[in-house]
Structures are given as C-alpha cells and as structure tokens.
Coordinates of C-alpha atoms and ligand atoms in Angstrom, one line a residue:
M1 CA 70.9 -106.0 -20.4
K2 CA 73.5 -103.2 -20.1
I3 CA 72.5 -100.0 -21.8
L4 CA 74.7 -96.9 -22.3
L5 CA 73.0 -93.6 -23.0
V6 CA 75.3 -91.0 -24.6
R7 CA 75.2 -87.3 -25.1
P8 CA 77.7 -86.5 -27.9
P9 CA 80.6 -84.2 -27.3
R10 CA 80.2 -80.4 -27.9
I11 CA 81.3 -79.1 -31.2
K12 CA 83.1 -75.9 -31.7
Q13 CA 80.2 -74.3 -33.4
A14 CA 78.1 -74.5 -30.3
I15 CA 80.1 -71.7 -28.6
T16 CA 77.2 -69.3 -28.5
V17 CA 75.3 -71.3 -26.0
S18 CA 77.7 -73.7 -24.4
N19 CA 79.5 -71.2 -22.2
F20 CA 76.4 -69.3 -21.2
M21 CA 74.1 -72.2 -20.6
F22 CA 74.9 -75.9 -20.3
S23 CA 72.0 -78.0 -19.2
E24 CA 71.5 -81.6 -18.2
P25 CA 70.5 -84.1 -21.0
L26 CA 66.8 -84.2 -19.8
G27 CA 65.7 -86.5 -22.6
L28 CA 68.3 -89.1 -21.6
E29 CA 67.3 -88.9 -18.0
M30 CA 63.7 -89.7 -19.1
I31 CA 64.9 -92.8 -21.1
Y32 CA 67.0 -93.8 -18.1
G33 CA 63.9 -93.6 -15.9
V34 CA 62.1 -96.2 -18.1
F35 CA 65.0 -98.5 -18.8
T36 CA 66.4 -98.7 -15.3
K37 CA 63.5 -100.6 -13.9
N38 CA 64.7 -103.8 -15.5
H39 CA 68.2 -103.1 -16.8
T40 CA 71.6 -101.7 -15.9
V41 CA 71.7 -98.3 -17.4
E42 CA 74.4 -95.5 -17.4
I43 CA 74.5 -92.0 -18.8
F44 CA 77.8 -91.0 -20.4
D45 CA 77.8 -87.2 -21.0
M46 CA 80.6 -86.7 -23.5
M47 CA 80.2 -82.9 -23.1
I48 CA 81.9 -83.4 -19.8
E49 CA 83.7 -86.8 -20.0
K50 CA 87.3 -87.0 -21.3
M51 CA 87.1 -90.8 -21.8
S52 CA 86.7 -92.0 -25.4
I53 CA 83.7 -94.1 -26.4
E54 CA 86.0 -97.0 -27.1
D55 CA 87.4 -97.0 -23.5
K56 CA 83.9 -96.6 -22.1
I57 CA 82.7 -99.6 -24.1
S58 CA 85.6 -101.8 -22.9
D59 CA 84.9 -100.6 -19.3
F60 CA 81.1 -100.8 -19.2
K61 CA 80.5 -103.5 -21.9
P62 CA 77.1 -102.4 -23.0
D63 CA 74.7 -104.4 -25.2
M64 CA 73.0 -101.3 -26.5
I65 CA 74.0 -97.7 -26.9
G66 CA 71.5 -94.9 -27.3
I67 CA 72.6 -91.4 -28.4
T68 CA 70.7 -88.1 -28.2
S69 CA 70.9 -85.5 -30.9
L70 CA 70.4 -81.9 -31.9
C71 CA 70.8 -80.6 -35.5
I72 CA 74.5 -79.9 -35.2
D73 CA 75.3 -83.3 -33.7
V74 CA 74.5 -85.5 -36.8
L75 CA 78.1 -86.1 -37.9
K76 CA 79.2 -86.7 -34.4
V77 CA 76.4 -89.2 -33.8
I78 CA 77.3 -91.1 -37.0
D79 CA 81.0 -91.0 -36.1
L80 CA 80.2 -92.4 -32.7
C81 CA 78.1 -95.2 -34.1
E82 CA 80.8 -96.2 -36.6
K83 CA 83.3 -96.4 -33.7
I84 CA 80.8 -98.4 -31.6
K85 CA 80.3 -101.0 -34.5
K86 CA 84.0 -101.2 -35.0
C87 CA 84.5 -102.1 -31.3
D88 CA 81.7 -104.7 -31.4
E89 CA 79.3 -105.1 -34.2
K90 CA 76.7 -106.8 -31.9
I91 CA 76.2 -103.6 -29.9
I92 CA 72.7 -102.3 -30.8
T93 CA 72.9 -98.5 -31.7
F94 CA 69.8 -96.2 -31.5
T95 CA 69.3 -92.5 -31.7
G96 CA 66.6 -90.0 -30.6
G97 CA 66.2 -86.4 -29.7
T98 CA 65.3 -83.2 -31.5
Q99 CA 67.1 -84.0 -34.7
A100 CA 65.6 -87.4 -34.9
L101 CA 62.2 -85.8 -34.5
L102 CA 62.7 -83.1 -37.1
S103 CA 64.8 -85.0 -39.7
P104 CA 65.0 -88.7 -38.9
E105 CA 66.4 -89.4 -42.3
S106 CA 69.7 -87.8 -41.3
F107 CA 70.3 -91.0 -39.2
F108 CA 69.4 -93.6 -41.8
H109 CA 72.9 -95.0 -41.9
P110 CA 74.4 -98.6 -41.9
C111 CA 75.8 -98.1 -38.4
I112 CA 72.6 -97.0 -36.8
D113 CA 70.0 -99.8 -36.0
Y114 CA 67.1 -97.8 -34.7
V115 CA 65.9 -94.1 -35.0
F116 CA 63.3 -92.9 -32.6
N117 CA 61.4 -90.3 -34.5
Y118 CA 59.4 -89.7 -31.3
T119 CA 59.7 -91.3 -27.9
T120 CA 57.0 -92.6 -25.6
E121 CA 57.1 -95.0 -22.7
D122 CA 55.2 -97.5 -24.8
N123 CA 57.7 -97.5 -27.8
L124 CA 60.7 -97.6 -25.4
L125 CA 59.2 -100.8 -23.8
K126 CA 58.4 -102.4 -27.1
F127 CA 61.9 -101.5 -28.3
L128 CA 63.4 -103.4 -25.3
K129 CA 61.3 -106.4 -26.3
M130 CA 62.9 -106.0 -29.8
E131 CA 59.5 -106.0 -31.5
K132 CA 59.6 -105.8 -35.3
N133 CA 57.3 -102.9 -35.9
I134 CA 57.2 -100.1 -33.4
E135 CA 55.2 -96.9 -33.7
G136 CA 57.6 -93.9 -33.9
V137 CA 60.7 -96.0 -34.5
Y138 CA 62.5 -96.5 -37.9
Q139 CA 64.5 -99.7 -38.0
R140 CA 67.5 -100.6 -40.1
Q141 CA 66.2 -104.2 -40.4
N142 CA 63.1 -102.7 -42.2
A143 CA 65.4 -100.6 -44.4
F144 CA 64.1 -97.6 -42.4
K145 CA 60.9 -97.8 -44.4
D146 CA 58.6 -98.1 -41.4
V147 CA 55.3 -96.3 -41.7
F148 CA 53.5 -95.0 -38.7
P149 CA 51.2 -92.0 -37.7
K150 CA 52.9 -88.7 -36.8
G151 CA 53.5 -88.4 -33.1
K152 CA 55.0 -86.3 -30.3
N153 CA 57.6 -86.9 -27.6
Q154 CA 56.0 -87.9 -24.3
Y155 CA 57.2 -85.9 -21.3
L156 CA 58.3 -88.6 -18.8
L157 CA 59.5 -88.3 -15.2
P158 CA 63.3 -87.8 -15.5
D159 CA 65.6 -89.7 -13.1
R160 CA 67.7 -86.9 -11.8
K161 CA 70.0 -89.4 -10.0
S162 CA 71.2 -90.7 -13.4
T163 CA 73.4 -87.6 -13.8
K164 CA 74.5 -87.3 -10.2
K165 CA 78.2 -87.2 -11.1
Y166 CA 77.7 -84.5 -13.7
R167 CA 75.2 -82.2 -12.0
S168 CA 77.6 -79.7 -10.5
Y169 CA 78.6 -78.7 -14.1
Y170 CA 75.2 -77.9 -15.3
S171 CA 74.5 -74.1 -15.4
Y172 CA 72.2 -71.4 -16.8
F173 CA 73.9 -68.0 -17.3
G174 CA 74.6 -66.7 -13.8
Y175 CA 73.5 -69.8 -11.9
R176 CA 75.4 -73.0 -11.4
P177 CA 74.4 -75.6 -10.6
A178 CA 71.0 -75.3 -12.3
A179 CA 68.5 -78.0 -13.2
I180 CA 66.0 -77.7 -16.1
M181 CA 62.5 -78.9 -16.3
E182 CA 59.3 -78.2 -18.1
Y183 CA 55.8 -77.3 -16.7
G184 CA 53.8 -76.9 -19.9
L185 CA 54.4 -78.0 -23.5
G186 CA 53.8 -76.3 -26.8
C187 CA 53.6 -72.7 -27.9
E188 CA 50.6 -70.9 -29.2
N189 CA 52.6 -67.9 -30.5
R190 CA 53.9 -69.6 -33.6
C191 CA 56.7 -67.2 -34.6
S192 CA 57.7 -67.7 -38.2
F193 CA 61.4 -68.3 -37.5
C194 CA 60.9 -70.6 -34.6
L195 CA 61.2 -74.4 -34.4
R196 CA 60.0 -74.8 -30.9
W197 CA 56.2 -74.9 -31.5
R198 CA 56.9 -77.4 -34.3
I199 CA 58.7 -79.7 -31.8
E200 CA 56.0 -79.6 -29.1
G201 CA 52.9 -78.5 -30.9
Y202 CA 51.0 -75.2 -31.2
K203 CA 48.7 -75.8 -28.3
E204 CA 49.9 -75.1 -24.7
V205 CA 49.4 -78.3 -22.7
E206 CA 50.2 -78.6 -19.0
I207 CA 52.3 -81.5 -17.9
D208 CA 50.6 -84.0 -15.6
K209 CA 50.9 -82.9 -11.9
D210 CA 51.9 -86.5 -11.1
I211 CA 55.1 -85.8 -13.0
T212 CA 55.6 -82.1 -12.1
I213 CA 55.3 -82.4 -8.3
P214 CA 57.6 -85.4 -7.7
D215 CA 60.1 -83.9 -10.1
L216 CA 60.1 -80.5 -8.2
E217 CA 60.6 -82.5 -5.0
N218 CA 63.5 -84.5 -6.6
I219 CA 65.5 -81.6 -7.7
E220 CA 68.3 -80.8 -5.3
E221 CA 69.7 -77.7 -7.0
D222 CA 68.8 -74.3 -5.7
T223 CA 68.1 -73.1 -9.3
I224 CA 65.5 -74.4 -11.8
M225 CA 65.4 -73.2 -15.3
F226 CA 62.0 -73.8 -16.9
I227 CA 62.3 -74.6 -20.6
D228 CA 58.7 -74.0 -21.4
N229 CA 58.5 -72.0 -24.6
D230 CA 56.4 -69.4 -22.9
F231 CA 56.0 -69.8 -19.2
L232 CA 53.7 -66.8 -19.3
A233 CA 51.3 -68.4 -21.8
S234 CA 48.2 -67.8 -19.6
R235 CA 47.2 -66.5 -16.2
Q236 CA 45.8 -69.9 -15.4
K237 CA 49.1 -71.6 -16.0
L238 CA 51.0 -69.1 -13.9
E239 CA 48.5 -69.2 -11.1
G240 CA 48.6 -73.0 -11.1
F241 CA 52.4 -73.0 -10.8
L242 CA 52.5 -70.4 -8.0
E243 CA 50.0 -72.5 -6.1
I244 CA 52.2 -75.6 -6.4
I245 CA 55.4 -73.9 -5.2
R246 CA 53.5 -72.2 -2.4
E247 CA 52.0 -75.6 -1.3
L248 CA 55.4 -77.3 -1.5
D249 CA 57.0 -74.4 0.3
L250 CA 59.9 -74.5 -2.2
K251 CA 62.7 -72.0 -1.8
K252 CA 64.4 -71.9 -5.1
N253 CA 65.6 -69.5 -7.8
Y254 CA 63.5 -69.8 -10.9
I255 CA 64.4 -68.8 -14.4
I256 CA 61.8 -68.9 -17.2
Y257 CA 61.4 -68.1 -20.9
G258 CA 58.6 -65.6 -21.2
S259 CA 56.9 -63.6 -24.0
V260 CA 56.6 -59.8 -23.9
K261 CA 52.8 -60.2 -24.1
G262 CA 52.8 -62.5 -21.1
V263 CA 54.9 -60.0 -19.1
L264 CA 52.5 -57.1 -19.9
E265 CA 49.4 -59.1 -19.1
N266 CA 50.6 -60.6 -15.8
Q267 CA 52.3 -57.8 -13.9
D268 CA 50.6 -58.6 -10.6
L269 CA 51.4 -62.4 -10.8
L270 CA 55.0 -61.6 -11.8
G271 CA 55.4 -59.5 -8.7
E272 CA 54.2 -62.4 -6.6
F273 CA 56.4 -64.9 -8.5
A274 CA 59.4 -62.6 -7.9
S275 CA 58.7 -62.8 -4.2
L276 CA 58.6 -66.6 -4.4
G277 CA 62.0 -66.8 -6.2
L278 CA 61.7 -65.7 -9.9
K279 CA 65.1 -64.3 -10.7
A280 CA 65.2 -63.8 -14.5
I281 CA 63.2 -64.1 -17.7
L282 CA 64.7 -65.0 -21.1
I283 CA 62.9 -62.8 -23.5
G284 CA 63.1 -62.7 -27.3
Y285 CA 63.0 -59.0 -28.1
E286 CA 64.4 -60.0 -31.5
T287 CA 64.8 -56.7 -33.3
F288 CA 64.6 -52.9 -33.2
K289 CA 62.3 -52.8 -36.3
D290 CA 58.6 -53.1 -36.1
E291 CA 58.3 -54.4 -39.6
E292 CA 60.6 -57.3 -38.8
L293 CA 58.6 -58.1 -35.7
E294 CA 55.6 -58.3 -38.0
I295 CA 57.4 -60.7 -40.5
Y296 CA 58.4 -62.8 -37.5
N297 CA 54.8 -63.0 -36.4
K298 CA 55.8 -62.0 -32.9
N299 CA 52.6 -60.0 -32.1
I300 CA 54.6 -57.4 -30.2
S301 CA 56.1 -54.0 -31.1
T302 CA 59.4 -52.3 -30.2
L303 CA 57.3 -50.1 -27.9
S304 CA 55.9 -53.1 -26.0
N305 CA 59.4 -54.4 -25.6
L306 CA 60.4 -51.2 -23.9
K307 CA 57.3 -51.3 -21.7
A308 CA 58.1 -54.9 -20.6
S309 CA 61.7 -54.0 -19.9
K310 CA 60.7 -51.1 -17.6
L311 CA 58.1 -53.2 -15.9
L312 CA 60.6 -56.0 -15.2
K313 CA 63.1 -53.6 -13.9
S314 CA 60.5 -52.2 -11.5
L315 CA 59.9 -55.7 -10.2
N316 CA 63.6 -56.4 -9.9
I317 CA 63.4 -59.3 -12.3
D318 CA 66.5 -59.7 -14.6
V319 CA 66.0 -59.8 -18.3
W320 CA 68.2 -62.1 -20.4
A321 CA 67.4 -60.8 -23.9
S322 CA 67.9 -62.5 -27.2
F323 CA 68.0 -60.8 -30.6
M324 CA 68.2 -61.9 -34.2
A325 CA 70.4 -60.0 -36.6
H326 CA 68.5 -59.7 -39.9
P327 CA 70.5 -60.4 -43.1
D328 CA 69.2 -57.2 -44.6
W329 CA 70.7 -54.9 -42.0
D330 CA 73.4 -52.4 -43.0
K331 CA 75.9 -50.4 -40.9
E332 CA 73.3 -47.8 -40.0
D333 CA 70.9 -50.5 -38.8
F334 CA 73.6 -52.0 -36.5
V335 CA 74.1 -48.5 -35.1
N336 CA 70.4 -48.2 -34.4
F337 CA 70.3 -51.7 -33.0
R338 CA 73.0 -50.9 -30.5
K339 CA 71.0 -47.7 -29.5
Y340 CA 67.9 -49.8 -29.0
I341 CA 69.8 -52.4 -26.8
K342 CA 71.0 -49.4 -24.7
K343 CA 67.4 -48.3 -24.2
L344 CA 66.2 -51.8 -23.2
K345 CA 69.3 -52.4 -21.0
P346 CA 68.9 -56.1 -20.4
Q347 CA 71.2 -57.7 -17.8
I348 CA 72.5 -60.2 -20.4
T349 CA 72.2 -60.0 -24.2
T350 CA 72.6 -62.7 -26.9
I351 CA 72.5 -62.0 -30.6
N352 CA 72.2 -64.7 -33.3
P353 CA 72.0 -64.2 -37.0
L354 CA 68.6 -65.1 -38.3
T355 CA 68.6 -68.9 -38.8
P356 CA 65.4 -70.3 -40.4
F357 CA 65.6 -74.1 -40.2
P358 CA 64.4 -76.3 -43.0
G359 CA 60.6 -76.8 -42.9
L360 CA 59.9 -73.3 -41.6
P361 CA 58.1 -70.7 -43.7
L362 CA 61.1 -68.4 -43.5
Y363 CA 63.4 -71.1 -44.9
E364 CA 61.4 -71.1 -48.1
E365 CA 61.6 -67.4 -48.3
Y366 CA 65.4 -67.3 -48.0
K367 CA 66.2 -70.5 -49.8
D368 CA 67.9 -68.7 -52.7
R369 CA 70.2 -66.8 -50.3
L370 CA 71.4 -69.6 -48.1
L371 CA 75.2 -69.8 -47.5
Y372 CA 75.0 -73.4 -46.6
K373 CA 73.0 -76.5 -47.5
A374 CA 70.4 -78.0 -45.2
D375 CA 72.7 -80.9 -44.5
D376 CA 75.7 -78.9 -43.6
Y377 CA 74.5 -79.8 -40.1
E378 CA 77.3 -78.2 -38.1
K379 CA 76.7 -74.8 -39.7
W380 CA 73.1 -74.5 -38.3
S381 CA 74.3 -73.6 -34.9
F382 CA 72.9 -70.0 -34.5
G383 CA 76.5 -69.0 -34.2
Q384 CA 77.1 -68.0 -37.8
M385 CA 75.3 -66.5 -40.7
I386 CA 73.2 -68.8 -42.7
I387 CA 71.6 -66.2 -45.0
R388 CA 73.7 -64.0 -47.3
P389 CA 73.5 -60.4 -46.3
S390 CA 72.0 -58.1 -48.9
K391 CA 73.4 -54.7 -48.1
I392 CA 76.9 -55.2 -46.7
S393 CA 79.6 -57.9 -47.3
I394 CA 79.8 -61.0 -45.1
R395 CA 83.0 -59.7 -43.6
S396 CA 81.5 -56.3 -42.7
Y397 CA 78.4 -58.1 -41.3
Y398 CA 80.6 -60.2 -38.9
Y399 CA 82.5 -57.1 -38.0
Q400 CA 79.2 -55.4 -37.0
L401 CA 78.2 -58.4 -35.0
M402 CA 81.5 -58.5 -33.2
I403 CA 81.4 -54.7 -32.4
T404 CA 77.9 -55.1 -31.1
Y405 CA 79.0 -58.0 -28.9
L406 CA 81.9 -56.0 -27.5
Y407 CA 79.6 -52.9 -27.0
V408 CA 77.1 -55.0 -25.1
N409 CA 79.7 -56.6 -22.9
L410 CA 81.7 -53.4 -22.2
F411 CA 79.0 -50.8 -22.0
I412 CA 75.6 -52.4 -21.4
N413 CA 76.2 -55.3 -18.9
S414 CA 76.7 -54.0 -15.5
N415 CA 79.6 -56.1 -14.3
T416 CA 79.5 -55.0 -10.7
D417 CA 75.8 -55.8 -10.6
M418 CA 76.5 -59.3 -12.1
L419 CA 79.3 -59.9 -9.6
K420 CA 77.0 -59.2 -6.7
K421 CA 74.2 -61.4 -8.1
Y422 CA 76.1 -64.3 -9.6
G423 CA 79.5 -64.4 -7.9
P424 CA 83.0 -64.2 -9.5
S425 CA 83.1 -67.7 -11.0
N426 CA 79.8 -67.4 -12.8
V427 CA 80.8 -63.9 -14.1
F428 CA 84.1 -65.3 -15.3
R429 CA 82.3 -68.2 -17.1
I430 CA 79.9 -65.7 -18.8
A431 CA 82.8 -63.4 -19.7
T432 CA 84.7 -66.3 -21.2
G433 CA 81.6 -67.2 -23.3
A434 CA 81.4 -63.6 -24.5
I435 CA 85.1 -63.5 -25.5
K436 CA 84.7 -66.9 -27.3
A437 CA 81.7 -65.6 -29.2
S438 CA 83.6 -62.4 -30.2
K439 CA 86.6 -64.5 -31.2
N440 CA 84.3 -66.7 -33.3
Y441 CA 83.0 -63.6 -35.2
I442 CA 86.6 -62.4 -35.7
R443 CA 87.5 -65.8 -37.2
L444 CA 84.5 -65.8 -39.4
M445 CA 85.2 -62.1 -40.4
I446 CA 88.8 -62.9 -41.4
K447 CA 87.6 -65.9 -43.4
G448 CA 85.0 -63.7 -45.0
G449 CA 82.3 -66.2 -43.9
Ligands
LIG1 C1 67.8 -77.5 -23.0 C2 68.3 -77.1 -24.3 C3 69.6 -77.2 -24.6 C4 70.6 -77.7 -23.6 C5 70.8 -79.2 -23.5 C6 70.3 -79.9 -24.8 C7 70.5 -81.4 -24.8 N1 69.6 -82.2 -25.2 O1 71.6 -81.8 -24.6 C8 71.9 -76.9 -24.0 C9 72.0 -75.6 -23.3 C10 73.3 -77.7 -23.8 C11 71.6 -76.7 -25.5 C12 72.6 -76.4 -26.5 C13 72.3 -76.2 -27.8 N2 71.1 -76.1 -28.3 CO1 69.5 -76.3 -27.4 N3 67.8 -76.4 -26.5 C14 67.4 -76.7 -25.4 C15 65.8 -76.6 -25.2 C16 65.5 -75.3 -24.5 C17 65.1 -77.7 -24.5 C18 65.5 -79.1 -25.0 C19 65.0 -80.2 -24.1 O2 65.6 -80.5 -23.1 N4 63.7 -80.6 -24.3 C20 63.0 -81.5 -23.4 C21 63.5 -82.9 -23.6 C22 62.8 -83.8 -22.7 O3 63.3 -83.2 -25.0 P1 64.2 -84.1 -25.8 O4 65.6 -83.9 -25.5 O5 63.8 -84.0 -27.2 O6 63.9 -85.6 -25.3 C23 62.7 -86.3 -25.6 C24 62.9 -87.2 -26.9 O7 63.5 -86.5 -28.0 C25 63.6 -88.4 -26.4 N5 65.0 -88.5 -26.6 C26 66.0 -87.5 -26.4 N6 67.2 -88.1 -26.6 C27 67.0 -89.4 -26.9 C28 67.9 -90.4 -27.1 C29 67.5 -91.6 -27.4 C30 68.5 -92.7 -27.7 C31 66.1 -91.9 -27.4 C32 65.6 -93.3 -27.7 C33 65.2 -90.9 -27.2 C34 65.7 -89.6 -26.9 O8 63.4 -88.4 -25.0 C35 62.6 -87.3 -24.5 C36 61.2 -87.9 -24.4 O9 60.2 -86.9 -24.3 C37 65.4 -76.6 -26.8 C38 64.1 -75.8 -27.1 C39 62.9 -76.6 -27.0 N7 62.0 -76.2 -26.3 O10 62.9 -77.7 -27.6 C40 66.7 -76.0 -27.4 C41 67.1 -76.5 -28.8 C42 66.9 -78.0 -28.8 N8 68.5 -76.2 -28.9 C43 68.8 -75.9 -30.1 C44 70.1 -75.5 -30.5 C45 70.3 -75.0 -31.9 C46 71.2 -75.6 -29.6 C47 72.7 -75.3 -29.9 C48 73.2 -75.7 -31.3 C49 72.8 -73.8 -29.7 C50 74.3 -73.3 -29.9 N9 74.6 -72.5 -30.9 O11 75.1 -73.5 -29.1 C51 73.4 -76.0 -28.8 C52 74.0 -77.4 -29.2 C53 74.8 -78.1 -28.2 C54 75.7 -79.1 -28.7 N10 75.2 -80.2 -29.2 O12 76.9 -78.9 -28.8 C55 67.6 -75.9 -31.1 C56 67.6 -77.2 -31.9 C57 67.6 -77.1 -33.3 C58 67.6 -78.5 -34.0 N11 67.1 -78.6 -35.2 O13 68.1 -79.4 -33.5 C59 66.4 -75.8 -30.1 C60 65.1 -76.5 -30.6 C61 66.2 -74.3 -29.8 C62 65.8 -73.5 -30.9 N12 65.9 -72.2 -30.7 O14 65.4 -73.8 -31.9 N13 70.3 -76.8 -25.7
LIG2 S1 57.1 -67.3 -28.4 FE1 59.2 -68.1 -28.4 S2 58.9 -70.4 -28.4 FE2 56.9 -69.5 -29.0 S3 56.9 -69.5 -31.2 FE3 57.7 -67.5 -30.5 S4 59.9 -67.6 -30.4 FE4 59.1 -69.7 -30.5

C-alpha cells in the first residue's frame, strides 16, 4: 500500500511561533516508522512544499492519506480531505495529532474516514488491517460513534530519515538546523492555563531508554531541542540524562523547557549540563504580578523568577522567556511589565495574550468574556487576544503589546550578542519573526481586534 503522511500548510495566524521556531513533524515521523516496515510511505510537509495536494496525489498515487493537526489546523485539514476525495474518492483519509486528541469531534466530517483520538503502535497496526473496531480510533463507517477507554499517545521511535529532504529547514530560535525529541512525558506542575499536562498526563514518566538512546544516536543535527514540558522536573531525571550523554560522548547543543523551580533546585547539575552543551532554557516567567502567578498555579514568585535569571546568567545559559499578557492589564501595568522584563533581561522574549483553551479551568472562568467561539479554530493561535480586556480598549491593548514587542527587540535583546552566538542568518530570521509579530499587532490594532 502507498501511504502519504501530510503536515498541513502554515496559516497566517501562526506567525508568533513559525518564524522563531519551526520543528519537524515528530508525530508523523513516528507513524512513518511503524508503517514503513511493510508499506511505501512518504511524508509531505506542506509547511515547506510548494506543490499542491492534487499534484502530489497524481505524482505519488497514495491509497491512504494521513494528516496531523493542531488546533488552528482544523479548517485546513477538512479542506485538504475534501480536495483528496475530489481527486479520488477511494483514497482513505485519516487524521491524528494534538487536536484529534483534545477535540476529536472537530474532525467528524464526511470527507474524513478515521480519526485517531490517541495513537499507539497497536492501533496503527490494526488500522492497517482495516479492523472494524479499534481502540482509540473513531471511524466514519461507525458514524464516529465508537466507544473505547480514554488513552494516551504512545511515544514511538521516530524515523528521522523520513524528513531528510526537509531537515535543513527545521529550526529553534537561534539554531538551525535543529531536531526535537522528548526524554520524559507529562508535567506535575499543572498550571491552570496550560494544556500540556492534559496532553501527556500529570505524572512525569521517563521514556524507555530503548527509544531514547537509538534516537539520540540517529540525530545528525548539532542541536537538539527537548520538548519535555519541564526537563528539570527532578534531579533523578536530570542525572539520568547527563549520564546518557556522557556515556554516548555526544557533542551537541541542547535546548530545553525548564521551570523556575527546577532551575533553583538544580544549580550544580545545570552547571555540569552547560559544560556538556546546554545552551538555552525556555522559561515561562509569565507575568510581573505575584497574584497572577498564584491564579496560574505556577508555584513561583516574581522574586524567584529574578533569582533564576541571575543564576542562569552566571552559568552562561541563555534564557528564552515567555510571558502571558493578562486581559485585565491597563497602560500602567504594561509600563511595569516592560520594567520587569528589563530587570530579567532574557536573551529572547515572547509574549502571548492569555489563551485558556476549552476544557481548562481558566476557560470556564473567562467564558463570558471570550471574543471568539471555541470552534473559531484559527483564532486560537496565541497570536491574538481571546479574552476581552477589562480596563482598556482592544485597540489600546494591541498598541501596548506592539510597543512592548518593539521595546524588547530594540532595547532588551542584545543584537551583537545574538549575532555572535547564532550567526547573521539566524538573527535575520528571528528579526523577521519579530517584525511580523509587530505587524500582526498593528493589523489587529487598526481592525480594533
Ligand atoms: C513541537 C511543537 C510545535 C512545532 C511542530 C508541531 C507539529 N506537530 O507540526 C511547531 C514549532 C511548528 C509548532 C507550532 C505551533 N504550535 Co506547537 N507545539 C509543539 C510541542 C512543543 C510539541 C508537539 C510534539 O511534537 N509532541 C510530540 C509528538 C510525538 O506528539 P504528536 O504530534 O501529538 O504525535 C503523536 C500523536 O498525536 C500521533 N499523531 C500525530 N500526528 C498524527 C497524524 C496521524 C494521521 C496519526 C494517525 C497520528 C498522529 O503520533 C504521535 C504518537 O505518539 C507542543 C507542546 C506539547 N508538549 O505538546 C506544542 C503545541 C502542540 N503547539 C501549540 C500551538 C498553539 C502551536 C501554534 C498554533 C503556535 C503559534 N501561534 O504559532 C503553532 C501552529 C503551527 C501551524 N499549524 O501553523 C499548542 C497546541 C494547542 C492545540 N489545542 O492544538 C501546544 C500544545 C503548546 C501549548 N502551549 O499549548 N508547535
Ligand atoms: S510547567 Fe509548563 S508545561 Fe507544566 S503545566 Fe506549567 S506551563 Fe504547562
């Protein structure tokens, strides 16, 4: 059988992330790894490809097409499936990915044959045998009424060769090319605005070494970004990882997501990690107000954020900080916010308006102030306001966001330092992303939201 695995094209609303970080479709590489043993499989990354799906179908002649999805991709996925069925009704269409896990019903559509709510090696193999009832999979032939126990995605060994022709495009902030992988799943922190512990569970579980070690050996890129929700979840986890890279004698650049608590508790191990290649930590400092950190259930304070930032500076580890603009901020708050960023002085700063996804406690709290419906999928991009501001107009709010972005890029980021570390082409890419993000806010400001 011939199987095409597709990542849908980027949509405009994804600006906030797409220019700063653009990673490989890890989920599709895992599916590829299972299917390729007995079938002819190809990954078609439409975030890079210029060719249309129609031309790809006439070129590759697939029997099945599987599409991965995030929240903002829903309309694109449906559109692609309509086009596929128009080309050839016999082609089997199936979807999976984060959106199919969180809201499978968004894909219950006449052009989609199967929706993988969660994905395991077992259900992928049963799907290939076209079994009638498969755990984790909704089927159109059953009117999408399938009933099965709740489940989680299984972390499988990705086949990195499957994206060989695209790999030079994949990047993470200052590093290109960069691979992504995961060492541990879940997150015990359970912040109230965050989806990630809902996707992977609220217990930190280490991935089997039989996957981690060969995967580390397979990655050819010099830079690996670990997408673990909190790489610093425990000393034991960190010690285990350092032991592996020491034994494998890997010489790589590492980038991780880490919590402030993890930074403060593991100063000694972070020093060692830095000497083995740790270059940057993505940290959610979130806000300059302690009361908001409490509402977010972050278990940190603005003071601990400052301590962590000093400590990381002393270890020469870059901080790529993310913040969430709260909808109740007024002009004065934005001024204080900018002062706080100046004190923390991260190497890179991203700011997103608070976006509480459906199903999260904060969604319920702000339900009456939402500017968009839960199924206005493309709006839930982190790039625009979702909650109506309470103290200033939407237009002034976007103005403040834009000013903050410009302030950060002109006065906080040390461009000479970035040039030295990342090289001109990467700095140019990041600067283009920042300009696009500012332009996005100008557009939204003019529209008044
Ligand atoms: C890496 C990453 C990215 C990468 C690549 C994502 C991709 N899949 O293409 C990049 C940087 C491009 C990216 C971009 C964005 N991202 Co992102 N990203 C992540 C991150 C950190 C990890 C995702 C991942 O690779 N997980 C590991 C893989 C193995 O899991 P998986 O893809 O789900 O795959 C498993 C199954 O789902 C299955 N599967 C996957 N695809 C398919 C397809 C088929 C057919 C089948 C059968 C099965 C299957 O196979 C795997 C088996 O275990 C998550 C956070 C997190 N920890 O989840 C956020 C996350 C997924 N991103 C998110 C968002 C919002 C975005 C952006 C919209 C942000 C923005 N404003 O730009 C953009 C959207 C890009 C676009 N479509 O235009 C949100 C998703 C919210 C939602 N409800 O969907 C998350 C959860 C982060 C968050 N803060 O909440 N992202
Ligand atoms: S630590 Fe990060 S990944 Fe974990 S729940 Fe909080 S925001 Fe989400």
